[in-house]
Structure formats: structure tokens, C-alpha cells
Amino acid sequence: MSTAIKIDRIAIIGVGLIGGSLALVLKQVGAVNKIIGYCRSRESGQLALDLGVIDHLASTVDEAVTQADVVVLATPVGAMPSLLEAVAKSVGPEVVITDVGSVKQSISKAAGDALGKHAHRFVPGHPVAGAEYSGVSAAKVDLFRGKRVILTPQQDADLQACAVVQRMWQAAGAEVIEMSAKQHDEILAATSHLPHVLAFALVDWLAQQDRGDLFDFAAGGFYDFTRIASSDPAMWRDICVANKQQLLIRLQDFQKAIGDIAGLIDSENADELMKIFERAKAARDLTLPQRSDSRNKK
Ligand code: NAP
């Protein structure tokens, strides 16, 4: 199938890091004629307009949606249910609706509840790409290049709508894969949501310790491990709550693993500790080889 796509008018609801980056790349590759943006605050929207990320700033969701052929929800997950209700009031039968939220089951359910007869034209998506920075000023034209985007369409999803969203992301340079929303939430709970919780928890716990000099001795490993604790707190609060079930399963399993390691340290079981560390190193080196190599070259 050809990946070339030309969308006449796209509405991006929430022109921040992800929405702004999508707007930049679609414009650069000529995949869209006009980008309409809508933000919660006038300041963010005006900044997106001033930076040339969007062509038109809508004052309301209704104004954005009624002008669009494709609507992309790119706000924090917690804002999406009410925005989907607002979208439902204005959306026409031919419009394709998608989102970029980091949790898929709860958003699919909210879309089903809100969109009614338009629900089959909603194609949930999640670009597995990002950064710890927020807002349109952090948007990057190459944010999605070579990255994966996961689509989790329902079984009765409109095939033409799925093709539009797939080709939109391909135009942005991403590799598109499909899976169920449940599978997505299970996997991302382990590889994204759990690590963010651990990073936030570690930094907060250290910051609460009764001595001010701990961070003075933080080296590269600490920076690597905690970089994602600089991510937007509101975004991650929403993700944790929305993927509560899967995240709690992973957290509980992980607490057990940490407890086991504490036991091995306490009993000075060096052989077992070595086995775990070797297993972890082998798994990381095997599964994330390019990133390990590129860091080692620095
Ligand atoms: P962001 O940079 O903070 O941008 C969020 C945008 O949404 C801002 O323009 C914000 O406008 C707007 N917004 C917030 N609440 C709104 C509301 N109620 N109505 C309308 N607009 C609203 O966030 P982001 O990093 O782009 O994340 C956006 C989505 O992408 C999230 O669902 C996240 O789960 C997902 N995602 C993020 C990453 C990542 O690494 N950051 C990666 C993949 C997916 P104001 O500035 O006016 O508040």
C-alpha cells in the first residue's frame, strides 16, 4: 500500500510536545494543507501559532472539529473523555478521529461512550516516542522518525479511517504496528509506566531525606536512571490512574523482585546476585543493542 497521504485539514486538540511535533512533520513532508490547533490556554495556542506550528488557532473545540477532516487528540489522558464528548457534538460522518494517549483501554472506552455512531471512525494511537519536555516549544520535526506508533483499533473500526491514521504516521516517519488495547496497556505498564513511577518515587524519596547534599554527588548513572522524573507530573498522574489495573500488577511483581534482591544482599548471597545482574545485562544488551552501542561510543 502507498504511504503517500494528503489530508486537507487536520485539527490538533492540544498542541504540545506530541501534537506540535506531529504538526511540524506533517507540514514538512507536505501531508497536510492546513493545521488547525486548539489548546486549553490561549497562551499555548498563540505560541503554537507564532512558532508556525499551526496555521489557525481555534477558540473552541467545536470550531476546530467542524473545519477538520482528521481530528487528533493530543492532550493529557485525563482530559480526553470530556474532549471526546465535545468532539462528538461537532464531528461529521466522514471525519477520522484519533489520539496519541499513552493508555489505550480507558480511552477506547471513553471514545465508545462519547462518540456513539462515530465511534467506528475513532482509531486509538500511541507514538512510542517522546521526551521529558513539555509544550509546543519542545516540539521536534523528527520526533517520530524511525519510532513505533501503536494503533489499537476495535474490531468494528472503519478500515478507511484506520488506513488514514496509519498513513499519517508513516508520513511522519514512524513504523506503525497494531495490537489490542489490552495488550498495549500490559506492555506499556511494564516498559514505560512502571519505570516512570520508579523514577518519580526514587527522586522524591531522596529529596525527602534529611540531608541536602545527596544530589551533589549524583553521577551519570543517577542522571540516566532519573531523567524521566523530569517529565510532566500531570501527564504521568493521568497515565497511572488510567492504567491502574495493569500498573498495579507490575508494581506488585516488582516489589517482590526488589524484596528478593534485598534478601540476597542481606544474606550476602553473591552468587545469586551475580546471576541476576548478569541476566539483566545480557537481556538489556540483547534487546536494546543500538542504544547501548551509541552511548558507549560517546
Ligand atoms: P504537553 O506537551 O504537555 O502538551 C499537552 C497539550 O494539551 C498542551 O497544548 C495543553 O495546552 C493541551 N491541553 C491540556 N489539557 C487540555 C484540555 N483540557 N483541553 C485542551 N487542551 C489541553 O503533553 P505531551 O507530552 O504532548 O503529551 C500529550 C499526550 O501524548 C498525552 O496523552 C501523553 O500521554 C501522550 N504521549 C506523550 C509522550 C511523551 O513522551 N511526552 C509520548 C507518547 C505519548 P495548555 O498548554 O494550554 O495546557
PDB file of C-alpha atoms in Angstrom, residues 121-262:
ATOM      1  CA  ARG A 121     -14.139   6.146  12.953  1.00  0.00           C
ATOM      2  CA  PHE A 122     -12.038   6.525  16.109  1.00  0.00           C
ATOM      3  CA  VAL A 123      -8.612   4.880  15.728  1.00  0.00           C
ATOM      4  CA  PRO A 124      -6.680   4.934  19.016  1.00  0.00           C
ATOM      5  CA  GLY A 125      -2.940   5.503  18.668  1.00  0.00           C
ATOM      6  CA  HIS A 126       0.186   5.875  20.752  1.00  0.00           C
ATOM      7  CA  PRO A 127       3.523   7.081  19.388  1.00  0.00           C
ATOM      8  CA  VAL A 128       6.183   5.277  21.397  1.00  0.00           C
ATOM      9  CA  ALA A 129       8.403   8.311  21.214  1.00  0.00           C
ATOM     10  CA  GLY A 130       8.710  11.335  23.374  1.00  0.00           C
ATOM     11  CA  ALA A 131      10.774  13.247  25.849  1.00  0.00           C
ATOM     12  CA  GLU A 132      10.733  14.605  29.375  1.00  0.00           C
ATOM     13  CA  TYR A 133       9.985  18.077  27.978  1.00  0.00           C
ATOM     14  CA  SER A 134       6.507  19.523  27.524  1.00  0.00           C
ATOM     15  CA  GLY A 135       4.812  22.162  25.471  1.00  0.00           C
ATOM     16  CA  VAL A 136       4.938  23.256  21.863  1.00  0.00           C
ATOM     17  CA  SER A 137       8.344  24.897  22.232  1.00  0.00           C
ATOM     18  CA  ALA A 138       9.792  21.394  22.778  1.00  0.00           C
ATOM     19  CA  ALA A 139       8.186  20.047  19.583  1.00  0.00           C
ATOM     20  CA  LYS A 140      10.633  18.455  17.113  1.00  0.00           C
ATOM     21  CA  VAL A 141      10.079  17.695  13.463  1.00  0.00           C
ATOM     22  CA  ASP A 142      11.947  14.367  13.714  1.00  0.00           C
ATOM     23  CA  LEU A 143      10.455  13.149  16.999  1.00  0.00           C
ATOM     24  CA  PHE A 144       8.740  10.167  15.374  1.00  0.00           C
ATOM     25  CA  ARG A 145      11.325   9.287  12.737  1.00  0.00           C
ATOM     26  CA  GLY A 146      12.185   5.592  12.996  1.00  0.00           C
ATOM     27  CA  LYS A 147       9.990   5.208  16.087  1.00  0.00           C
ATOM     28  CA  ARG A 148       6.996   2.955  16.545  1.00  0.00           C
ATOM     29  CA  VAL A 149       3.385   4.021  16.680  1.00  0.00           C
ATOM     30  CA  ILE A 150       0.936   1.512  18.110  1.00  0.00           C
ATOM     31  CA  LEU A 151      -2.640   1.572  16.813  1.00  0.00           C
ATOM     32  CA  THR A 152      -5.308  -0.296  18.751  1.00  0.00           C
ATOM     33  CA  PRO A 153      -8.449  -0.197  16.570  1.00  0.00           C
ATOM     34  CA  GLN A 154     -11.570  -2.012  17.715  1.00  0.00           C
ATOM     35  CA  GLN A 155     -12.726  -4.958  15.602  1.00  0.00           C
ATOM     36  CA  ASP A 156     -15.517  -2.907  14.004  1.00  0.00           C
ATOM     37  CA  ALA A 157     -13.260   0.057  13.210  1.00  0.00           C
ATOM     38  CA  ASP A 158     -13.725   1.677   9.822  1.00  0.00           C
ATOM     39  CA  LEU A 159     -10.966   0.384   7.547  1.00  0.00           C
ATOM     40  CA  GLN A 160     -10.630   3.653   5.660  1.00  0.00           C
ATOM     41  CA  ALA A 161     -10.208   5.545   8.960  1.00  0.00           C
ATOM     42  CA  CYS A 162      -7.541   3.033  10.053  1.00  0.00           C
ATOM     43  CA  ALA A 163      -5.711   3.487   6.734  1.00  0.00           C
ATOM     44  CA  VAL A 164      -5.733   7.285   7.084  1.00  0.00           C
ATOM     45  CA  VAL A 165      -4.242   7.166  10.586  1.00  0.00           C
ATOM     46  CA  GLN A 166      -1.712   4.538   9.565  1.00  0.00           C
ATOM     47  CA  ARG A 167      -0.544   6.573   6.575  1.00  0.00           C
ATOM     48  CA  MET A 168      -0.468   9.781   8.595  1.00  0.00           C
ATOM     49  CA  TRP A 169       2.037   8.215  10.999  1.00  0.00           C
ATOM     50  CA  GLN A 170       4.018   6.652   8.178  1.00  0.00           C
ATOM     51  CA  ALA A 171       4.269  10.110   6.628  1.00  0.00           C
ATOM     52  CA  ALA A 172       5.676  11.255   9.988  1.00  0.00           C
ATOM     53  CA  GLY A 173       8.457   8.666   9.570  1.00  0.00           C
ATOM     54  CA  ALA A 174       7.128   6.120  12.045  1.00  0.00           C
ATOM     55  CA  GLU A 175       6.683   2.381  11.824  1.00  0.00           C
ATOM     56  CA  VAL A 176       3.052   1.533  12.524  1.00  0.00           C
ATOM     57  CA  ILE A 177       2.039  -1.635  14.321  1.00  0.00           C
ATOM     58  CA  GLU A 178      -1.329  -2.855  15.555  1.00  0.00           C
ATOM     59  CA  MET A 179      -2.271  -4.686  18.716  1.00  0.00           C
ATOM     60  CA  SER A 180      -5.216  -4.837  21.098  1.00  0.00           C
ATOM     61  CA  ALA A 181      -5.684  -2.050  23.634  1.00  0.00           C
ATOM     62  CA  LYS A 182      -5.301  -4.618  26.421  1.00  0.00           C
ATOM     63  CA  GLN A 183      -2.009  -5.878  25.056  1.00  0.00           C
ATOM     64  CA  HIS A 184      -0.797  -2.286  24.675  1.00  0.00           C
ATOM     65  CA  ASP A 185      -1.640  -1.406  28.278  1.00  0.00           C
ATOM     66  CA  GLU A 186       0.020  -4.572  29.619  1.00  0.00           C
ATOM     67  CA  ILE A 187       3.236  -3.955  27.705  1.00  0.00           C
ATOM     68  CA  LEU A 188       3.479  -0.210  28.314  1.00  0.00           C
ATOM     69  CA  ALA A 189       2.728  -0.677  32.016  1.00  0.00           C
ATOM     70  CA  ALA A 190       5.942  -2.698  32.202  1.00  0.00           C
ATOM     71  CA  THR A 191       8.277  -0.743  29.942  1.00  0.00           C
ATOM     72  CA  SER A 192       7.053   2.824  30.375  1.00  0.00           C
ATOM     73  CA  HIS A 193       4.608   3.389  33.204  1.00  0.00           C
ATOM     74  CA  LEU A 194       6.470   1.346  35.855  1.00  0.00           C
ATOM     75  CA  PRO A 195       9.877   2.982  35.109  1.00  0.00           C
ATOM     76  CA  HIS A 196       8.331   6.450  35.367  1.00  0.00           C
ATOM     77  CA  VAL A 197       6.767   5.608  38.739  1.00  0.00           C
ATOM     78  CA  LEU A 198      10.113   4.232  39.962  1.00  0.00           C
ATOM     79  CA  ALA A 199      11.984   7.346  38.822  1.00  0.00           C
ATOM     80  CA  PHE A 200       9.474   9.734  40.417  1.00  0.00           C
ATOM     81  CA  ALA A 201       9.451   7.664  43.630  1.00  0.00           C
ATOM     82  CA  LEU A 202      13.241   7.455  43.895  1.00  0.00           C
ATOM     83  CA  VAL A 203      13.846  11.165  43.339  1.00  0.00           C
ATOM     84  CA  ASP A 204      11.048  12.158  45.703  1.00  0.00           C
ATOM     85  CA  TRP A 205      12.250   9.757  48.391  1.00  0.00           C
ATOM     86  CA  LEU A 206      15.810  11.066  48.134  1.00  0.00           C
ATOM     87  CA  ALA A 207      14.625  14.674  48.159  1.00  0.00           C
ATOM     88  CA  GLN A 208      12.718  13.998  51.387  1.00  0.00           C
ATOM     89  CA  GLN A 209      15.813  12.677  53.171  1.00  0.00           C
ATOM     90  CA  ASP A 210      17.060  14.859  55.955  1.00  0.00           C
ATOM     91  CA  ARG A 211      20.249  15.983  54.247  1.00  0.00           C
ATOM     92  CA  GLY A 212      20.655  18.454  51.441  1.00  0.00           C
ATOM     93  CA  ASP A 213      23.861  17.244  49.813  1.00  0.00           C
ATOM     94  CA  LEU A 214      22.719  13.901  48.355  1.00  0.00           C
ATOM     95  CA  PHE A 215      22.173  15.245  44.843  1.00  0.00           C
ATOM     96  CA  ASP A 216      25.596  16.953  44.877  1.00  0.00           C
ATOM     97  CA  PHE A 217      27.134  13.518  44.398  1.00  0.00           C
ATOM     98  CA  ALA A 218      24.798  12.328  41.648  1.00  0.00           C
ATOM     99  CA  ALA A 219      26.778  10.969  38.701  1.00  0.00           C
ATOM    100  CA  GLY A 220      25.887   9.793  35.198  1.00  0.00           C
ATOM    101  CA  GLY A 221      24.081   6.690  36.353  1.00  0.00           C
ATOM    102  CA  PHE A 222      21.770   8.734  38.529  1.00  0.00           C
ATOM    103  CA  TYR A 223      21.027  11.090  35.642  1.00  0.00           C
ATOM    104  CA  ASP A 224      20.318   8.157  33.310  1.00  0.00           C
ATOM    105  CA  PHE A 225      18.031   6.457  35.795  1.00  0.00           C
ATOM    106  CA  THR A 226      16.102   9.573  36.848  1.00  0.00           C
ATOM    107  CA  ARG A 227      15.878  11.622  33.620  1.00  0.00           C
ATOM    108  CA  ILE A 228      12.231  10.685  33.215  1.00  0.00           C
ATOM    109  CA  ALA A 229      11.388  12.064  36.675  1.00  0.00           C
ATOM    110  CA  SER A 230      11.594  15.472  34.959  1.00  0.00           C
ATOM    111  CA  SER A 231       8.529  14.541  32.880  1.00  0.00           C
ATOM    112  CA  ASP A 232       5.268  16.413  33.263  1.00  0.00           C
ATOM    113  CA  PRO A 233       3.713  15.349  36.614  1.00  0.00           C
ATOM    114  CA  ALA A 234       0.122  15.920  35.457  1.00  0.00           C
ATOM    115  CA  MET A 235       0.618  13.767  32.383  1.00  0.00           C
ATOM    116  CA  TRP A 236       2.013  10.894  34.449  1.00  0.00           C
ATOM    117  CA  ARG A 237      -0.627  11.228  37.174  1.00  0.00           C
ATOM    118  CA  ASP A 238      -3.246  10.752  34.448  1.00  0.00           C
ATOM    119  CA  ILE A 239      -1.437   7.753  32.938  1.00  0.00           C
ATOM    120  CA  CYS A 240      -1.053   5.990  36.300  1.00  0.00           C
ATOM    121  CA  VAL A 241      -4.721   6.417  37.159  1.00  0.00           C
ATOM    122  CA  ALA A 242      -5.919   5.453  33.674  1.00  0.00           C
ATOM    123  CA  ASN A 243      -3.787   2.271  33.572  1.00  0.00           C
ATOM    124  CA  LYS A 244      -4.242   1.471  37.261  1.00  0.00           C
ATOM    125  CA  GLN A 245      -5.005  -2.209  36.878  1.00  0.00           C
ATOM    126  CA  GLN A 246      -2.013  -3.174  34.731  1.00  0.00           C
ATOM    127  CA  LEU A 247       0.354  -0.842  36.546  1.00  0.00           C
ATOM    128  CA  LEU A 248      -0.541  -2.291  39.954  1.00  0.00           C
ATOM    129  CA  ILE A 249       0.111  -5.824  38.697  1.00  0.00           C
ATOM    130  CA  ARG A 250       3.590  -4.782  37.525  1.00  0.00           C
ATOM    131  CA  LEU A 251       4.292  -2.770  40.683  1.00  0.00           C
ATOM    132  CA  GLN A 252       3.377  -5.670  42.938  1.00  0.00           C
ATOM    133  CA  ASP A 253       5.534  -8.107  40.967  1.00  0.00           C
ATOM    134  CA  PHE A 254       8.390  -5.648  41.012  1.00  0.00           C
ATOM    135  CA  GLN A 255       8.098  -5.064  44.771  1.00  0.00           C
ATOM    136  CA  LYS A 256       8.554  -8.813  45.179  1.00  0.00           C
ATOM    137  CA  ALA A 257      11.640  -8.767  42.917  1.00  0.00           C
ATOM    138  CA  ILE A 258      13.155  -5.902  44.930  1.00  0.00           C
ATOM    139  CA  GLY A 259      12.385  -7.750  48.157  1.00  0.00           C
ATOM    140  CA  ASP A 260      14.156 -10.833  46.810  1.00  0.00           C
ATOM    141  CA  ILE A 261      17.240  -8.783  45.942  1.00  0.00           C
ATOM    142  CA  ALA A 262      17.227  -7.170  49.387  1.00  0.00           C
TER     143      ALA A 262
END
